[in-house]
């Protein structure tokens, strides 16, 4: 297998994305990644993040890319989790990403960093804040009727149980 084949195997299951760290694990140097980008096989999306040039876009590409650009311990946060899962309307112009470490690299303006303060999980292969925590995090930023919609939709889609739904409505003082 060629280096590109190895890259493709990783990236195909990750929204077309591969990080320089993942490539290093495959024995591929930063120099080789840059060469593949110059040849048009990869597109550099940011510091240490590349996308396959021939990737078929999906609705969750922007979310996966935002988490990858921030770093390996980053995960989607609050409104962004609600938006990705289609639980309620949110502001699509900003993507909130939590991280436990300081990020010094330049990021696109639409990515808003948040200090990580909880557990993460994965939804659709993208590291994300757990749905109940994401809904609670939005108490001050999303209108109450939209939060009720998010809670109901989260239950309908199976992200939370009936008891968690009741707890959330009580926590949000909406019950």
PDB file of C-alpha atoms in Angstrom:
ATOM      1  CA  UNK A   1       0.000   0.000   0.000  1.00  0.00           C
ATOM      2  CA  UNK A   2       1.120   3.527  -0.726  1.00  0.00           C
ATOM      3  CA  UNK A   3       1.188   6.291   1.856  1.00  0.00           C
ATOM      4  CA  UNK A   4      -1.864   7.826   0.209  1.00  0.00           C
ATOM      5  CA  UNK A   5      -3.736   4.522   0.517  1.00  0.00           C
ATOM      6  CA  UNK A   6      -2.970   4.487   4.245  1.00  0.00           C
ATOM      7  CA  UNK A   7      -4.117   8.094   4.568  1.00  0.00           C
ATOM      8  CA  UNK A   8      -7.281   7.290   2.646  1.00  0.00           C
ATOM      9  CA  UNK A   9      -8.113   4.386   4.976  1.00  0.00           C
ATOM     10  CA  UNK A  10      -8.017   6.692   8.008  1.00  0.00           C
ATOM     11  CA  UNK A  11      -9.623   9.742   6.392  1.00  0.00           C
ATOM     12  CA  UNK A  12     -12.475   7.915   4.648  1.00  0.00           C
ATOM     13  CA  UNK A  13     -13.981   7.036   8.031  1.00  0.00           C
ATOM     14  CA  UNK A  14     -13.350  10.506   9.459  1.00  0.00           C
ATOM     15  CA  UNK A  15     -15.220  12.929   7.192  1.00  0.00           C
ATOM     16  CA  UNK A  16     -12.265  12.944   4.804  1.00  0.00           C
ATOM     17  CA  UNK A  17      -9.982  14.361   7.508  1.00  0.00           C
ATOM     18  CA  UNK A  18      -6.582  13.268   8.738  1.00  0.00           C
ATOM     19  CA  UNK A  19      -4.320  15.035  11.181  1.00  0.00           C
ATOM     20  CA  UNK A  20      -0.548  15.231  11.027  1.00  0.00           C
ATOM     21  CA  UNK A  21      -0.448  13.238  14.283  1.00  0.00           C
ATOM     22  CA  UNK A  22      -2.509  10.435  12.733  1.00  0.00           C
ATOM     23  CA  UNK A  23      -0.245  10.466   9.671  1.00  0.00           C
ATOM     24  CA  UNK A  24       2.837  10.210  11.902  1.00  0.00           C
ATOM     25  CA  UNK A  25       1.333   7.091  13.504  1.00  0.00           C
ATOM     26  CA  UNK A  26       1.170   5.653   9.988  1.00  0.00           C
ATOM     27  CA  UNK A  27       4.832   6.512   9.431  1.00  0.00           C
ATOM     28  CA  UNK A  28       4.112   9.472   7.169  1.00  0.00           C
ATOM     29  CA  UNK A  29       6.154  12.620   7.747  1.00  0.00           C
ATOM     30  CA  UNK A  30       4.926  16.217   7.702  1.00  0.00           C
ATOM     31  CA  UNK A  31       7.038  16.730   4.591  1.00  0.00           C
ATOM     32  CA  UNK A  32       5.207  13.912   2.789  1.00  0.00           C
ATOM     33  CA  UNK A  33       1.846  15.358   3.851  1.00  0.00           C
ATOM     34  CA  UNK A  34       2.857  18.752   2.435  1.00  0.00           C
ATOM     35  CA  UNK A  35       3.974  17.081  -0.797  1.00  0.00           C
ATOM     36  CA  UNK A  36       0.612  15.317  -1.128  1.00  0.00           C
ATOM     37  CA  UNK A  37      -1.122  18.651  -0.595  1.00  0.00           C
ATOM     38  CA  UNK A  38       1.043  20.328  -3.252  1.00  0.00           C
ATOM     39  CA  UNK A  39       0.162  17.538  -5.702  1.00  0.00           C
ATOM     40  CA  UNK A  40      -3.543  18.102  -5.048  1.00  0.00           C
ATOM     41  CA  UNK A  41      -4.233  14.801  -3.283  1.00  0.00           C
ATOM     42  CA  UNK A  42      -4.886  16.532   0.062  1.00  0.00           C
ATOM     43  CA  UNK A  43      -6.208  19.972   0.998  1.00  0.00           C
ATOM     44  CA  UNK A  44      -4.665  21.674   4.018  1.00  0.00           C
ATOM     45  CA  UNK A  45      -7.549  22.856   6.228  1.00  0.00           C
ATOM     46  CA  UNK A  46      -5.463  24.321   9.038  1.00  0.00           C
ATOM     47  CA  UNK A  47      -2.445  23.666  11.197  1.00  0.00           C
ATOM     48  CA  UNK A  48      -1.904  19.895  11.094  1.00  0.00           C
ATOM     49  CA  UNK A  49      -5.305  19.077   9.535  1.00  0.00           C
ATOM     50  CA  UNK A  50      -5.816  17.835   5.984  1.00  0.00           C
ATOM     51  CA  UNK A  51      -8.848  16.699   3.977  1.00  0.00           C
ATOM     52  CA  UNK A  52      -8.884  14.322   1.042  1.00  0.00           C
ATOM     53  CA  UNK A  53      -9.168  16.362  -2.154  1.00  0.00           C
ATOM     54  CA  UNK A  54     -11.769  13.976  -3.551  1.00  0.00           C
ATOM     55  CA  UNK A  55     -14.076  13.865  -0.538  1.00  0.00           C
ATOM     56  CA  UNK A  56     -17.843  13.837  -0.961  1.00  0.00           C
ATOM     57  CA  UNK A  57     -19.162  16.511   1.421  1.00  0.00           C
ATOM     58  CA  UNK A  58     -21.565  15.576   4.225  1.00  0.00           C
ATOM     59  CA  UNK A  59     -23.691  17.769   6.516  1.00  0.00           C
ATOM     60  CA  UNK A  60     -21.354  17.113   9.468  1.00  0.00           C
ATOM     61  CA  UNK A  61     -18.057  18.007   7.751  1.00  0.00           C
ATOM     62  CA  UNK A  62     -17.834  21.447   9.366  1.00  0.00           C
ATOM     63  CA  UNK A  63     -18.357  19.979  12.839  1.00  0.00           C
ATOM     64  CA  UNK A  64     -15.705  17.278  12.388  1.00  0.00           C
ATOM     65  CA  UNK A  65     -13.281  19.819  10.971  1.00  0.00           C
ATOM     66  CA  UNK A  66     -13.813  22.275  13.828  1.00  0.00           C
ATOM     67  CA  UNK A  67     -13.007  19.638  16.445  1.00  0.00           C
ATOM     68  CA  UNK A  68      -9.958  18.433  14.479  1.00  0.00           C
ATOM     69  CA  UNK A  69      -8.617  21.973  14.029  1.00  0.00           C
ATOM     70  CA  UNK A  70      -8.734  22.694  17.763  1.00  0.00           C
ATOM     71  CA  UNK A  71      -6.843  19.553  18.740  1.00  0.00           C
ATOM     72  CA  UNK A  72      -6.947  15.919  19.812  1.00  0.00           C
ATOM     73  CA  UNK A  73      -8.793  16.450  23.127  1.00  0.00           C
ATOM     74  CA  UNK A  74     -11.324  18.920  21.697  1.00  0.00           C
ATOM     75  CA  UNK A  75     -15.044  18.259  21.444  1.00  0.00           C
ATOM     76  CA  UNK A  76     -18.133  20.080  20.226  1.00  0.00           C
ATOM     77  CA  UNK A  77     -19.915  22.069  22.903  1.00  0.00           C
ATOM     78  CA  UNK A  78     -23.375  23.431  23.713  1.00  0.00           C
ATOM     79  CA  UNK A  79     -25.240  24.994  20.809  1.00  0.00           C
ATOM     80  CA  UNK A  80     -22.999  23.239  18.305  1.00  0.00           C
ATOM     81  CA  UNK A  81     -24.008  19.796  19.622  1.00  0.00           C
ATOM     82  CA  UNK A  82     -27.668  20.819  19.473  1.00  0.00           C
ATOM     83  CA  UNK A  83     -27.219  22.067  15.898  1.00  0.00           C
ATOM     84  CA  UNK A  84     -25.294  19.009  14.665  1.00  0.00           C
ATOM     85  CA  UNK A  85     -27.913  16.626  16.027  1.00  0.00           C
ATOM     86  CA  UNK A  86     -30.785  18.740  14.714  1.00  0.00           C
ATOM     87  CA  UNK A  87     -32.371  19.154  18.141  1.00  0.00           C
ATOM     88  CA  UNK A  88     -33.337  22.835  17.783  1.00  0.00           C
ATOM     89  CA  UNK A  89     -32.531  25.867  15.622  1.00  0.00           C
ATOM     90  CA  UNK A  90     -29.284  27.613  16.623  1.00  0.00           C
ATOM     91  CA  UNK A  91     -26.871  30.203  15.240  1.00  0.00           C
ATOM     92  CA  UNK A  92     -24.959  28.366  12.499  1.00  0.00           C
ATOM     93  CA  UNK A  93     -22.376  31.163  12.141  1.00  0.00           C
ATOM     94  CA  UNK A  94     -20.415  30.013  15.209  1.00  0.00           C
ATOM     95  CA  UNK A  95     -19.142  26.593  16.225  1.00  0.00           C
ATOM     96  CA  UNK A  96     -18.389  26.119  19.925  1.00  0.00           C
ATOM     97  CA  UNK A  97     -15.529  23.732  20.670  1.00  0.00           C
ATOM     98  CA  UNK A  98     -14.347  22.828  24.167  1.00  0.00           C
ATOM     99  CA  UNK A  99     -10.785  21.910  24.981  1.00  0.00           C
ATOM    100  CA  UNK A 100      -8.946  21.240  28.250  1.00  0.00           C
ATOM    101  CA  UNK A 101      -5.700  22.793  26.998  1.00  0.00           C
ATOM    102  CA  UNK A 102      -4.647  26.239  25.870  1.00  0.00           C
ATOM    103  CA  UNK A 103      -4.771  26.644  22.096  1.00  0.00           C
ATOM    104  CA  UNK A 104      -2.196  29.004  20.630  1.00  0.00           C
ATOM    105  CA  UNK A 105      -2.582  28.296  16.938  1.00  0.00           C
ATOM    106  CA  UNK A 106      -4.689  30.517  14.733  1.00  0.00           C
ATOM    107  CA  UNK A 107      -8.205  29.207  14.185  1.00  0.00           C
ATOM    108  CA  UNK A 108     -10.955  30.330  11.825  1.00  0.00           C
ATOM    109  CA  UNK A 109     -13.088  33.126  13.300  1.00  0.00           C
ATOM    110  CA  UNK A 110     -16.223  30.973  13.315  1.00  0.00           C
ATOM    111  CA  UNK A 111     -14.723  28.609  15.908  1.00  0.00           C
ATOM    112  CA  UNK A 112     -15.348  29.770  19.478  1.00  0.00           C
ATOM    113  CA  UNK A 113     -13.195  28.095  22.131  1.00  0.00           C
ATOM    114  CA  UNK A 114     -14.678  27.085  25.472  1.00  0.00           C
ATOM    115  CA  UNK A 115     -12.850  25.703  28.514  1.00  0.00           C
ATOM    116  CA  UNK A 116     -13.701  22.003  28.791  1.00  0.00           C
ATOM    117  CA  UNK A 117     -15.606  21.219  31.949  1.00  0.00           C
ATOM    118  CA  UNK A 118     -17.291  17.873  31.483  1.00  0.00           C
ATOM    119  CA  UNK A 119     -17.287  14.509  29.854  1.00  0.00           C
ATOM    120  CA  UNK A 120     -17.304  14.005  26.124  1.00  0.00           C
ATOM    121  CA  UNK A 121     -18.750  11.276  23.970  1.00  0.00           C
ATOM    122  CA  UNK A 122     -19.001  10.738  20.212  1.00  0.00           C
ATOM    123  CA  UNK A 123     -22.023  11.348  18.018  1.00  0.00           C
ATOM    124  CA  UNK A 124     -21.658  10.337  14.375  1.00  0.00           C
ATOM    125  CA  UNK A 125     -17.948   9.808  15.030  1.00  0.00           C
ATOM    126  CA  UNK A 126     -17.394  13.389  16.181  1.00  0.00           C
ATOM    127  CA  UNK A 127     -16.246  14.096  19.746  1.00  0.00           C
ATOM    128  CA  UNK A 128     -19.063  15.998  21.450  1.00  0.00           C
ATOM    129  CA  UNK A 129     -20.368  17.102  24.786  1.00  0.00           C
ATOM    130  CA  UNK A 130     -23.080  14.766  26.064  1.00  0.00           C
ATOM    131  CA  UNK A 131     -26.563  15.904  25.029  1.00  0.00           C
ATOM    132  CA  UNK A 132     -27.897  16.638  28.549  1.00  0.00           C
ATOM    133  CA  UNK A 133     -24.803  18.727  29.336  1.00  0.00           C
ATOM    134  CA  UNK A 134     -25.034  20.526  25.991  1.00  0.00           C
ATOM    135  CA  UNK A 135     -28.656  21.472  26.649  1.00  0.00           C
ATOM    136  CA  UNK A 136     -27.818  22.703  30.167  1.00  0.00           C
ATOM    137  CA  UNK A 137     -24.910  24.749  28.774  1.00  0.00           C
ATOM    138  CA  UNK A 138     -27.344  26.646  26.557  1.00  0.00           C
ATOM    139  CA  UNK A 139     -29.691  27.802  29.315  1.00  0.00           C
ATOM    140  CA  UNK A 140     -28.496  31.414  29.000  1.00  0.00           C
ATOM    141  CA  UNK A 141     -28.041  31.514  25.236  1.00  0.00           C
ATOM    142  CA  UNK A 142     -31.048  29.726  23.732  1.00  0.00           C
ATOM    143  CA  UNK A 143     -34.672  30.761  24.219  1.00  0.00           C
ATOM    144  CA  UNK A 144     -36.641  28.532  26.640  1.00  0.00           C
ATOM    145  CA  UNK A 145     -39.091  27.325  23.980  1.00  0.00           C
ATOM    146  CA  UNK A 146     -36.195  26.152  21.814  1.00  0.00           C
ATOM    147  CA  UNK A 147     -34.642  24.361  24.776  1.00  0.00           C
ATOM    148  CA  UNK A 148     -37.956  22.568  25.373  1.00  0.00           C
ATOM    149  CA  UNK A 149     -37.898  21.604  21.687  1.00  0.00           C
ATOM    150  CA  UNK A 150     -34.301  20.378  22.048  1.00  0.00           C
ATOM    151  CA  UNK A 151     -35.169  18.262  25.097  1.00  0.00           C
ATOM    152  CA  UNK A 152     -38.211  16.725  23.378  1.00  0.00           C
ATOM    153  CA  UNK A 153     -36.293  16.076  20.171  1.00  0.00           C
ATOM    154  CA  UNK A 154     -33.383  14.547  22.090  1.00  0.00           C
ATOM    155  CA  UNK A 155     -35.833  12.139  23.720  1.00  0.00           C
ATOM    156  CA  UNK A 156     -37.538  11.380  20.402  1.00  0.00           C
ATOM    157  CA  UNK A 157     -34.177  10.587  18.775  1.00  0.00           C
ATOM    158  CA  UNK A 158     -33.117   8.433  21.726  1.00  0.00           C
ATOM    159  CA  UNK A 159     -30.260  10.587  23.015  1.00  0.00           C
ATOM    160  CA  UNK A 160     -31.872  10.819  26.466  1.00  0.00           C
ATOM    161  CA  UNK A 161     -34.289   8.757  28.552  1.00  0.00           C
ATOM    162  CA  UNK A 162     -37.669   9.827  29.934  1.00  0.00           C
ATOM    163  CA  UNK A 163     -36.139  10.335  33.382  1.00  0.00           C
ATOM    164  CA  UNK A 164     -33.320  12.461  31.922  1.00  0.00           C
ATOM    165  CA  UNK A 165     -35.929  14.483  30.023  1.00  0.00           C
ATOM    166  CA  UNK A 166     -37.789  15.188  33.263  1.00  0.00           C
ATOM    167  CA  UNK A 167     -34.537  16.113  35.041  1.00  0.00           C
ATOM    168  CA  UNK A 168     -33.556  18.476  32.231  1.00  0.00           C
ATOM    169  CA  UNK A 169     -36.907  20.237  32.225  1.00  0.00           C
ATOM    170  CA  UNK A 170     -36.653  20.618  36.014  1.00  0.00           C
ATOM    171  CA  UNK A 171     -33.024  21.859  35.825  1.00  0.00           C
ATOM    172  CA  UNK A 172     -34.002  24.365  33.196  1.00  0.00           C
ATOM    173  CA  UNK A 173     -36.959  25.476  35.363  1.00  0.00           C
ATOM    174  CA  UNK A 174     -39.297  24.772  32.478  1.00  0.00           C
ATOM    175  CA  UNK A 175     -41.285  21.853  33.967  1.00  0.00           C
TER     176      UNK A 175
END
